[in-house]
Coordinates of C-alpha atoms and ligand atoms in Angstrom, one line a residue:
M1 CA 36.6 -6.9 -43.2
H2 CA 33.5 -4.8 -43.2
L3 CA 31.2 -4.9 -40.1
S4 CA 27.6 -5.1 -41.1
R5 CA 25.6 -2.1 -40.0
N6 CA 23.8 -4.2 -37.5
S7 CA 26.8 -5.6 -35.7
A8 CA 28.3 -2.1 -35.7
I9 CA 25.5 -0.6 -33.7
L10 CA 25.1 -3.7 -31.5
P11 CA 27.4 -2.5 -28.6
Y12 CA 25.4 0.7 -28.5
R13 CA 22.1 -1.0 -28.5
K14 CA 23.4 -3.2 -25.5
W15 CA 24.7 -0.1 -23.8
W16 CA 21.3 1.6 -24.3
S17 CA 19.3 -1.3 -23.0
N18 CA 21.6 -1.7 -20.0
K19 CA 21.2 2.0 -19.3
M20 CA 17.4 1.5 -19.5
T21 CA 17.4 -1.3 -17.0
E22 CA 19.8 0.6 -14.8
L23 CA 17.4 3.5 -14.8
T24 CA 14.5 1.5 -13.4
K25 CA 16.7 0.3 -10.5
L26 CA 17.1 3.8 -9.2
T27 CA 15.2 4.9 -6.1
I28 CA 13.1 8.0 -6.3
S29 CA 15.7 10.1 -4.7
E30 CA 18.5 8.8 -6.9
A31 CA 16.3 9.4 -10.0
L32 CA 15.6 12.9 -8.9
K33 CA 19.3 13.6 -8.5
G34 CA 20.0 12.2 -12.0
L35 CA 17.2 14.3 -13.5
K36 CA 18.5 17.4 -11.8
N37 CA 22.1 16.7 -13.0
K38 CA 20.7 16.1 -16.5
E39 CA 22.3 12.6 -16.6
F40 CA 19.1 11.4 -18.2
S41 CA 15.7 13.0 -19.1
A42 CA 12.3 12.4 -17.6
S43 CA 11.3 11.0 -21.0
E44 CA 14.1 8.5 -21.0
L45 CA 13.3 7.5 -17.4
T46 CA 9.6 7.1 -18.3
S47 CA 10.4 5.1 -21.4
A48 CA 12.6 2.8 -19.4
Y49 CA 9.7 2.1 -17.0
I50 CA 7.2 1.7 -19.8
K51 CA 9.4 -1.0 -21.3
K52 CA 9.8 -2.6 -17.9
M53 CA 6.1 -2.5 -17.3
A54 CA 5.5 -4.3 -20.6
D55 CA 8.2 -6.9 -19.9
G56 CA 6.6 -7.5 -16.5
R57 CA 3.1 -8.3 -17.7
K58 CA 3.4 -11.8 -16.5
Y59 CA 3.1 -10.5 -12.9
N60 CA -0.3 -8.9 -13.7
A61 CA 0.5 -6.0 -11.5
F62 CA -1.0 -3.3 -13.8
V63 CA -4.6 -3.5 -14.7
L64 CA -4.3 -0.4 -17.0
E65 CA -1.1 1.0 -18.6
T66 CA -1.2 4.7 -19.6
P67 CA 2.1 5.1 -21.5
E68 CA 0.8 8.0 -23.7
I69 CA -0.2 10.0 -20.6
A70 CA 3.1 9.2 -18.9
L71 CA 5.1 10.4 -21.8
K72 CA 3.2 13.6 -22.0
Q73 CA 3.7 14.3 -18.3
A74 CA 7.4 13.4 -18.7
K75 CA 7.7 15.9 -21.6
I76 CA 6.4 18.6 -19.3
A77 CA 8.8 17.6 -16.6
D78 CA 11.7 17.8 -19.1
E79 CA 10.6 21.3 -20.2
N80 CA 10.5 22.3 -16.5
Y81 CA 14.0 21.0 -15.9
Q82 CA 15.1 22.9 -19.0
K83 CA 13.7 26.1 -17.5
G84 CA 15.4 25.3 -14.2
L85 CA 12.2 24.5 -12.5
S86 CA 11.7 21.3 -10.6
R87 CA 8.9 20.3 -8.3
A88 CA 9.4 17.7 -5.5
L89 CA 8.6 14.7 -7.8
E90 CA 9.3 16.3 -11.2
G91 CA 9.4 13.5 -13.7
V92 CA 9.2 10.6 -11.3
P93 CA 7.2 7.6 -12.8
L94 CA 4.7 6.1 -10.3
G95 CA 2.0 3.4 -10.3
I96 CA -1.4 4.2 -8.8
K97 CA -3.5 1.7 -7.0
D98 CA -6.8 1.3 -8.9
I99 CA -8.7 2.5 -5.8
F100 CA -7.7 6.1 -6.4
C101 CA -10.0 8.0 -8.8
T102 CA -8.0 9.4 -11.6
K103 CA -9.7 12.0 -13.8
G104 CA -10.4 10.6 -17.3
I105 CA -8.6 7.3 -16.5
R106 CA -10.6 4.2 -15.7
S107 CA -10.8 3.5 -12.0
T108 CA -12.5 0.3 -10.9
A109 CA -11.1 -0.8 -7.5
C110 CA -10.7 -4.1 -9.4
S111 CA -14.5 -4.8 -9.2
H112 CA -16.7 -5.9 -12.0
I113 CA -19.4 -3.5 -10.7
L114 CA -17.2 -0.5 -11.6
D115 CA -16.5 -1.8 -15.1
N116 CA -15.5 1.1 -17.3
F117 CA -16.0 3.7 -14.7
V118 CA -14.1 6.8 -15.7
P119 CA -14.1 9.4 -12.9
E120 CA -14.8 13.1 -13.7
Y121 CA -12.4 14.1 -10.9
E122 CA -9.0 13.4 -9.5
S123 CA -8.5 12.1 -5.9
T124 CA -6.7 14.6 -3.7
V125 CA -3.8 12.4 -3.1
T126 CA -3.1 11.8 -6.8
Q127 CA -3.7 15.4 -7.5
N128 CA -1.1 16.3 -4.9
L129 CA 1.3 14.0 -6.7
L130 CA 0.5 15.5 -10.0
N131 CA 1.0 19.0 -8.5
D132 CA 4.5 17.9 -7.5
G133 CA 5.3 16.8 -11.0
A134 CA 4.9 13.0 -10.8
V135 CA 4.3 10.9 -13.9
F136 CA 1.6 8.2 -13.9
L137 CA 2.4 4.9 -15.6
G138 CA -0.9 3.3 -15.0
K139 CA -3.4 1.7 -12.5
L140 CA -2.4 -1.2 -10.2
N141 CA -4.1 -4.4 -9.4
M142 CA -5.6 -5.0 -5.9
D143 CA -8.2 -7.1 -4.1
E144 CA -11.7 -6.1 -5.1
F145 CA -12.6 -2.9 -3.0
A146 CA -9.4 -3.6 -1.0
M147 CA -11.0 -6.5 0.7
G148 CA -8.4 -9.2 1.0
G149 CA -4.8 -10.0 2.0
S150 CA -3.5 -11.8 -1.1
N151 CA -4.7 -10.0 -4.2
E152 CA -6.5 -13.2 -5.2
K153 CA -9.9 -11.4 -4.9
S154 CA -9.3 -9.1 -7.8
Y155 CA -11.8 -9.2 -10.7
F156 CA -8.6 -8.9 -12.9
K157 CA -7.1 -12.1 -11.6
P158 CA -4.3 -12.5 -9.0
V159 CA -0.9 -10.7 -9.1
V160 CA 2.2 -12.9 -9.0
N161 CA 4.9 -12.0 -6.4
P162 CA 8.2 -11.3 -8.2
W163 CA 9.9 -13.4 -5.6
S164 CA 8.1 -16.5 -6.7
K165 CA 10.3 -19.5 -7.6
D166 CA 8.9 -22.7 -9.0
K167 CA 5.2 -22.0 -8.0
P168 CA 3.5 -18.6 -8.3
L169 CA 3.2 -16.9 -4.9
V170 CA 0.8 -14.1 -3.8
P171 CA 2.2 -10.6 -3.4
G172 CA 0.0 -10.0 -0.3
G173 CA -2.9 -7.7 -0.4
S174 CA -4.9 -5.7 -1.0
S175 CA -2.2 -3.4 -2.5
G176 CA -0.5 -6.4 -4.2
G177 CA -0.2 -4.8 -7.6
S178 CA 1.6 -1.8 -6.0
A179 CA 4.0 -4.0 -4.0
A180 CA 4.8 -6.3 -7.0
A181 CA 5.3 -3.4 -9.4
V182 CA 7.7 -1.7 -7.0
A183 CA 9.6 -4.9 -6.2
A184 CA 10.0 -5.7 -9.9
D185 CA 11.1 -2.1 -10.8
M186 CA 8.1 -1.5 -12.9
C187 CA 7.6 1.9 -11.3
A188 CA 9.8 4.1 -9.0
G189 CA 7.1 4.1 -6.3
A190 CA 3.4 3.4 -5.9
T191 CA 0.4 4.5 -3.9
G192 CA -1.4 2.1 -1.7
T193 CA -4.2 2.1 0.8
D194 CA -4.3 0.4 4.2
T195 CA -7.6 -0.4 6.0
G196 CA -6.3 -3.3 8.0
G197 CA -2.8 -3.9 6.7
S198 CA -3.0 -3.5 3.0
I199 CA 0.1 -1.4 2.6
R200 CA 2.2 -3.1 5.2
Q201 CA 1.5 -6.8 4.5
P202 CA 2.1 -6.7 0.7
A203 CA 5.2 -4.5 1.3
A204 CA 6.5 -7.3 3.7
F205 CA 5.6 -10.1 1.2
C206 CA 7.5 -8.3 -1.7
G207 CA 10.5 -7.0 0.2
I208 CA 9.7 -3.3 0.0
T209 CA 8.9 -0.4 2.3
G210 CA 5.4 0.9 3.0
I211 CA 3.9 3.3 5.5
K212 CA 0.3 3.7 6.6
P213 CA 0.3 7.2 8.0
T214 CA -1.8 8.5 10.9
Y215 CA -5.5 8.5 10.1
G216 CA -6.3 12.0 8.7
R217 CA -2.7 12.6 7.3
C218 CA -3.7 11.9 3.7
S219 CA -7.1 12.9 2.3
R220 CA -9.5 10.2 1.6
W221 CA -11.3 12.3 -1.0
G222 CA -11.6 10.5 -4.3
I223 CA -10.4 7.2 -2.9
I224 CA -13.1 4.5 -3.4
A225 CA -14.3 3.8 0.1
F226 CA -14.0 0.5 1.9
A227 CA -14.2 1.3 5.6
S228 CA -14.1 5.0 6.1
S229 CA -13.0 5.2 9.7
L230 CA -10.0 2.9 8.9
D231 CA -8.9 3.7 5.3
Q232 CA -5.7 5.6 4.8
A233 CA -3.5 6.1 1.7
G234 CA 0.2 5.8 1.9
P235 CA 3.4 5.3 -0.2
M236 CA 5.0 2.0 -1.2
T237 CA 8.6 2.3 -2.2
K238 CA 12.0 0.8 -2.7
D239 CA 13.4 2.2 0.6
V240 CA 12.7 4.3 3.6
R241 CA 14.0 7.6 2.1
D242 CA 11.6 7.2 -0.8
A243 CA 8.7 6.6 1.6
A244 CA 9.5 9.9 3.3
V245 CA 9.7 11.8 0.1
L246 CA 6.5 10.3 -1.4
L247 CA 4.5 10.7 1.8
R248 CA 5.3 14.4 2.0
S249 CA 3.8 14.9 -1.4
M250 CA 0.7 12.7 -0.8
A251 CA -0.2 14.2 2.6
G252 CA -1.8 17.4 3.6
F253 CA -5.0 19.0 4.8
D254 CA -8.0 18.8 2.5
K255 CA -11.2 20.6 3.2
K256 CA -13.0 18.1 1.0
D257 CA -12.4 15.4 3.6
S258 CA -14.0 16.1 7.0
T259 CA -11.6 13.7 8.7
S260 CA -8.5 15.2 7.1
A261 CA -6.2 16.6 9.8
N262 CA -5.4 20.3 9.6
M263 CA -1.7 19.8 10.5
P264 CA 1.4 20.9 8.8
V265 CA 3.2 18.2 6.9
P266 CA 6.8 18.0 8.1
D267 CA 9.8 17.4 5.7
F268 CA 10.1 13.8 6.7
E269 CA 13.4 13.4 4.9
K270 CA 15.1 15.8 7.3
V271 CA 15.1 13.3 10.2
L272 CA 16.8 10.6 8.2
G273 CA 20.3 9.9 9.6
Q274 CA 19.5 11.4 13.0
D275 CA 20.7 9.7 16.1
I276 CA 18.3 7.3 17.8
K277 CA 20.2 7.2 21.1
G278 CA 17.8 7.1 24.0
L279 CA 14.8 6.3 21.8
K280 CA 12.5 3.9 23.7
I281 CA 11.3 1.0 21.6
G282 CA 8.4 -1.0 23.0
V283 CA 8.1 -4.7 22.4
P284 CA 4.5 -5.9 23.0
A285 CA 4.2 -9.3 24.8
E286 CA 0.9 -10.1 23.2
Y287 CA 2.4 -10.1 19.7
R288 CA 4.5 -13.2 20.7
P289 CA 1.9 -15.9 21.2
E290 CA 2.9 -19.5 21.8
G291 CA 3.6 -21.0 18.4
L292 CA 4.7 -17.8 16.7
N293 CA 6.8 -18.7 13.6
G294 CA 10.4 -19.1 14.9
E295 CA 12.0 -17.3 12.0
V296 CA 9.7 -14.3 12.5
A297 CA 10.5 -14.3 16.2
A298 CA 14.2 -14.5 15.5
Y299 CA 14.2 -11.5 13.1
W300 CA 12.1 -9.6 15.6
D301 CA 14.8 -10.1 18.3
K302 CA 17.5 -9.2 15.8
A303 CA 15.8 -6.0 14.8
A304 CA 15.5 -5.0 18.5
Q305 CA 19.2 -5.8 19.0
M306 CA 20.2 -3.7 16.0
L307 CA 18.2 -0.7 17.4
A308 CA 19.7 -1.3 20.8
A309 CA 23.2 -1.4 19.4
R310 CA 22.5 2.2 18.1
G311 CA 21.6 3.3 21.6
A312 CA 17.8 2.7 21.6
E313 CA 16.3 1.3 24.8
I314 CA 14.1 -1.8 24.4
V315 CA 11.2 -1.8 26.8
P316 CA 8.7 -4.6 27.3
I317 CA 5.1 -3.3 26.9
S318 CA 1.7 -4.8 27.0
L319 CA -1.3 -4.3 24.7
P320 CA -3.8 -6.5 26.6
H321 CA -6.7 -6.2 24.2
T322 CA -4.8 -7.4 21.2
K323 CA -6.7 -10.6 21.1
Y324 CA -9.9 -8.7 20.3
A325 CA -8.5 -6.7 17.4
L326 CA -9.3 -9.2 14.7
P327 CA -12.9 -9.8 15.7
V328 CA -13.4 -6.1 16.3
Y329 CA -11.9 -5.2 12.9
Y330 CA -14.0 -7.9 11.1
I331 CA -17.2 -6.3 12.6
I332 CA -16.4 -2.7 12.0
A333 CA -14.8 -2.9 8.6
P334 CA -17.7 -5.0 7.0
A335 CA -20.3 -2.7 8.8
E336 CA -18.8 0.4 7.1
A337 CA -18.3 -1.5 3.9
S338 CA -21.9 -2.6 3.7
S339 CA -22.9 1.0 4.0
N340 CA -20.3 2.4 1.6
L341 CA -21.1 -0.2 -1.1
A342 CA -24.8 0.5 -1.0
R343 CA -24.2 3.2 -3.6
Y344 CA -23.5 0.6 -6.3
D345 CA -27.0 0.0 -7.6
G346 CA -26.6 -0.2 -11.3
V347 CA -28.1 3.3 -11.7
R348 CA -25.2 5.7 -11.1
F349 CA -21.9 3.9 -11.7
G350 CA -20.4 1.2 -13.8
L351 CA -22.2 -2.1 -14.5
R352 CA -25.9 -2.3 -15.1
E353 CA -27.8 -5.6 -15.3
N354 CA -31.3 -4.8 -16.3
G355 CA -34.4 -6.4 -14.8
E356 CA -38.1 -6.2 -15.0
K357 CA -38.6 -4.0 -12.0
L358 CA -36.2 -1.5 -10.3
D359 CA -35.6 -4.0 -7.5
D360 CA -34.6 -6.6 -10.1
L361 CA -32.1 -4.2 -11.6
Y362 CA -30.5 -3.7 -8.2
I363 CA -30.4 -7.4 -7.4
N364 CA -29.1 -8.4 -10.9
T365 CA -26.5 -5.7 -10.9
R366 CA -25.2 -6.4 -7.4
S367 CA -25.3 -10.2 -7.9
A368 CA -23.3 -10.0 -11.1
G369 CA -21.0 -7.1 -10.1
F370 CA -19.6 -8.1 -6.7
G371 CA -17.3 -11.0 -6.1
A372 CA -17.8 -13.6 -3.3
E373 CA -15.6 -11.9 -0.7
V374 CA -17.3 -8.5 -1.2
K375 CA -20.7 -10.2 -0.9
R376 CA -19.6 -12.0 2.3
R377 CA -18.6 -8.6 3.8
I378 CA -21.8 -6.9 2.8
M379 CA -23.8 -9.7 4.4
I380 CA -21.7 -9.6 7.7
G381 CA -21.9 -5.8 7.7
T382 CA -25.6 -5.7 7.2
Y383 CA -26.1 -8.4 9.9
V384 CA -24.1 -6.6 12.6
L385 CA -25.9 -3.3 11.8
S386 CA -29.4 -4.7 11.8
T387 CA -31.9 -4.0 14.6
G388 CA -31.5 -6.5 17.4
Y389 CA -27.8 -7.2 16.6
F390 CA -26.5 -3.6 16.4
D391 CA -25.9 -3.3 20.2
A392 CA -24.6 -6.8 20.5
Y393 CA -22.0 -6.6 17.7
Y394 CA -21.5 -3.1 16.3
V395 CA -21.7 -1.0 19.5
K396 CA -19.8 -3.6 21.4
A397 CA -17.0 -3.6 18.8
Q398 CA -16.8 0.2 19.0
K399 CA -16.4 0.0 22.8
V400 CA -13.6 -2.6 22.4
R401 CA -12.0 -0.5 19.7
R402 CA -11.7 2.3 22.3
L403 CA -10.0 -0.2 24.7
I404 CA -7.5 -1.1 22.0
K405 CA -6.7 2.6 21.5
N406 CA -6.4 3.0 25.2
D407 CA -3.8 0.2 25.3
F408 CA -1.7 2.1 22.8
D409 CA -2.1 5.4 24.8
E410 CA -0.8 3.5 27.9
A411 CA 2.0 1.9 26.0
F412 CA 3.2 5.2 24.6
K413 CA 3.7 6.5 28.1
K414 CA 6.6 4.1 28.3
C415 CA 7.9 4.2 24.8
D416 CA 8.3 6.3 21.6
L417 CA 7.8 3.5 19.1
I418 CA 6.6 0.0 19.0
L419 CA 8.5 -2.8 17.1
A420 CA 6.5 -5.8 15.9
P421 CA 6.4 -8.2 13.0
T422 CA 4.2 -7.2 10.0
S423 CA 2.8 -10.6 9.3
P424 CA 3.0 -14.0 10.9
V425 CA 3.9 -15.6 7.6
S426 CA 5.8 -14.9 4.3
A427 CA 4.2 -15.1 0.9
F428 CA 2.1 -18.2 0.3
E429 CA 1.1 -19.9 -2.9
I430 CA -1.6 -18.6 -5.1
G431 CA -4.7 -20.7 -4.6
D432 CA -3.4 -22.0 -1.2
Q433 CA -6.3 -24.2 0.0
S434 CA -6.0 -23.5 3.7
M435 CA -6.2 -19.8 3.0
N436 CA -9.0 -19.9 0.5
D437 CA -11.3 -22.7 1.8
N438 CA -11.8 -20.9 5.1
P439 CA -11.9 -17.1 5.0
I440 CA -11.0 -17.0 8.8
N441 CA -7.5 -18.4 8.0
M442 CA -7.0 -15.5 5.5
Y443 CA -8.2 -13.0 8.1
L444 CA -5.7 -14.4 10.7
N445 CA -2.9 -13.0 8.6
D446 CA -4.0 -9.5 9.7
V447 CA -3.3 -10.2 13.3
F448 CA -0.4 -7.8 13.6
T449 CA -1.7 -5.0 11.4
V450 CA -5.4 -4.3 12.2
S451 CA -4.9 -2.8 15.7
V452 CA -3.0 0.1 14.2
N453 CA -5.9 1.0 11.9
L454 CA -8.4 0.6 14.8
A455 CA -6.3 3.1 16.8
G456 CA -5.6 5.4 13.8
L457 CA -1.8 5.2 14.3
P458 CA 1.0 5.4 11.8
A459 CA 3.1 2.3 11.1
L460 CA 5.8 1.5 8.6
S461 CA 6.8 -2.0 7.3
M462 CA 10.3 -2.6 6.0
P463 CA 12.1 -5.7 4.9
I464 CA 14.1 -7.3 7.7
G465 CA 15.5 -10.3 5.8
L466 CA 14.7 -13.6 4.1
D467 CA 13.2 -16.7 5.6
S468 CA 14.6 -20.2 5.0
N469 CA 12.5 -20.4 1.8
G470 CA 14.3 -17.3 0.5
L471 CA 11.2 -15.1 0.9
P472 CA 11.2 -11.6 2.4
L473 CA 9.8 -10.9 5.9
G474 CA 8.8 -7.5 7.2
M475 CA 9.1 -5.6 10.4
Q476 CA 6.8 -2.9 11.6
L477 CA 7.5 0.3 13.5
I478 CA 4.4 1.8 15.0
G479 CA 4.4 5.4 16.1
K480 CA 2.3 7.9 18.1
A481 CA -0.4 9.7 16.2
F482 CA 1.2 12.3 13.8
D483 CA 4.7 11.3 14.8
E484 CA 5.7 9.7 11.5
E485 CA 9.1 11.5 11.9
T486 CA 10.2 9.2 14.7
I487 CA 9.2 6.2 12.7
F488 CA 11.2 7.4 9.7
K489 CA 14.2 8.2 11.9
A490 CA 14.3 4.7 13.4
A491 CA 13.4 2.9 10.2
Y492 CA 16.2 4.6 8.4
A493 CA 18.7 3.6 11.1
L494 CA 17.5 0.0 11.0
E495 CA 17.7 -0.1 7.3
Q496 CA 21.4 0.8 7.4
D497 CA 22.1 -2.3 9.5
V498 CA 19.7 -4.7 7.8
N499 CA 21.2 -3.9 4.4
F500 CA 18.4 -5.8 2.6
V501 CA 19.2 -6.7 -1.0
R502 CA 16.1 -6.0 -3.1
K503 CA 14.9 -8.4 -5.7
Ligands
LIG1 N1 -6.7 -7.9 4.8 C1 -7.5 -7.0 5.4 C2 -9.0 -7.2 4.9 O1 -9.2 -8.0 4.1 C3 -7.0 -5.6 5.2 C4 -7.4 -5.0 3.9 C5 -7.0 -3.6 3.7 O2 -6.2 -3.1 4.5 N2 -7.5 -2.9 2.7 O3 -9.8 -6.5 5.3

C-alpha cells in the first residue's frame, strides 16, 4: 500500500512541531548553549517563539508583535555564530515592556495619550540588550504608565494570567504582560520596571523570577517616567540564572542618566552555586502582622528553614517604620508622577484632541488620553505638592522615607539579606470587586514591596510554591545597595531546594 504524501511527512511534521515547543521551554542559558553548539539556529529559535506568541494571543500579553524585526535580528545572530562570534545574548528572543522607548517601534506605556508614539531613540537598557545580540519579539502589556498592580489599568485591556483555571486571573502588575509572556514561554525572558513592586509582584503571581536592582544600577534613560526617584528596570525570567545573565546585560553606567551609578557590573552568574554557609538572613517582625495569610506565612518559614539547612543563620530583625511605607509611597509616587506626566499636553507627543483655545486643547487631550487611575494619581500628586500642603504631605513623606531607609541600614548591621514574602495574596480574578471598587485595597497589595523602592535597595522575587488553589506564591530576598551578588547566591541555593515546576 502506498502512503499518501501527507501521511508520509506527518511524523516529521510532528517531530518539527515538538521541537519548536521544546525550544520555547529552554531557559536563556540553555538556549545559548544550544545556539553555540549549533543544535538549532537563532532563526529557528525565534520562529518557535513567534509561533508561541501568536498561539498565546488569548493572554493579551503582547500589545505589539514585531516578528519581521525579530527574524532580521536572528539572521544577524546566525551569521555571527557562523563566524564564530557570539555576544552575551546572541540570538536570544526577548519581550520588552511597552514602557521602554524602542527606536522606530511604537512605545505607548499602554496609555491612550501616547497613541502611535514612535520614538526616535532607543532606551539605554534596550540598547544594551541589542548590543549583546538580543532579538526583540515585541512590546508587552502593562498598567498605564506602570500605575497599578494587576494589569487591569492598561489601555489595551487586561492580561490573563497563564495559571488561570475556570475564571481569568490577573497576572499582577504593572509588568503583567512581561510576567505572563515569560510564564507561557512566549519569550525567553523579558524586561520589566519596578517603582513599587511591578517586577516582583507579577513575577510572584505568574511563578517566575524577577529582580529589581539597586536604584542606579540600570539607566532610566529612555524609559517612560512614572516616579523618577523610585523607577528601576530589571529582568523577568524563567529562573535565577537567567535573571543574573539578563541583568548583567541590562545594567551599567550611563552618562545620559544623572542618577545612574558609576559602578562596575559584576558577572552575577559567577556566584551561582557558591556556598551560603554563615550568611545571615534577617526576618523582619513587622512583615508578619496579625492576620497574615497562613499559607504565605508557612512558605516564609519553609524558605527560612531551607536556607538554614544550607548553613545560613536566621536572625530576627525589626523594620519599625514599615507601617508608614504605603502612605509614604502613595504620596511620593503620585507627586513625581504628576510632575512627569505634565509633559503630555497634546502638543509634543501622541494624542491630540483639539479645542478652541490652547487651554481647551490641553484639557481635551488629557481628559481623553489618561485613564481613571492615572488621573487619580495626577490629582493626588498635584494636591500634595500644592502650596499649603507641600510641607504637611510631601516634605513629611520625604522625612519618613529617610526613616524607612535608616531602618534598613540598622537591619543590615545584623544581617546580609532580608527574607520576606513578595505579596500578601496570590493572583486574584480579573474584575475582582474588592480590588477595583476601592483603590486602597489594590494599594494594600504593595505592602511588602514599596519599602525596597523607597530605600533604593535591590530585591529578587522567586517562586516558592503553590497555594491551596494551585497558584504560585513568591518570596523576596532583599539585599544591601549594590550587593545583587549575595541575593543571586542565596536565591540560587533556595531555588535548588524549592524545585518549583514552571507552568
Ligand atoms: N502597584 C504599585 C503602584 O501602582 C507599583 C507600580 C510599579 O512598581 N510600577 O504604584
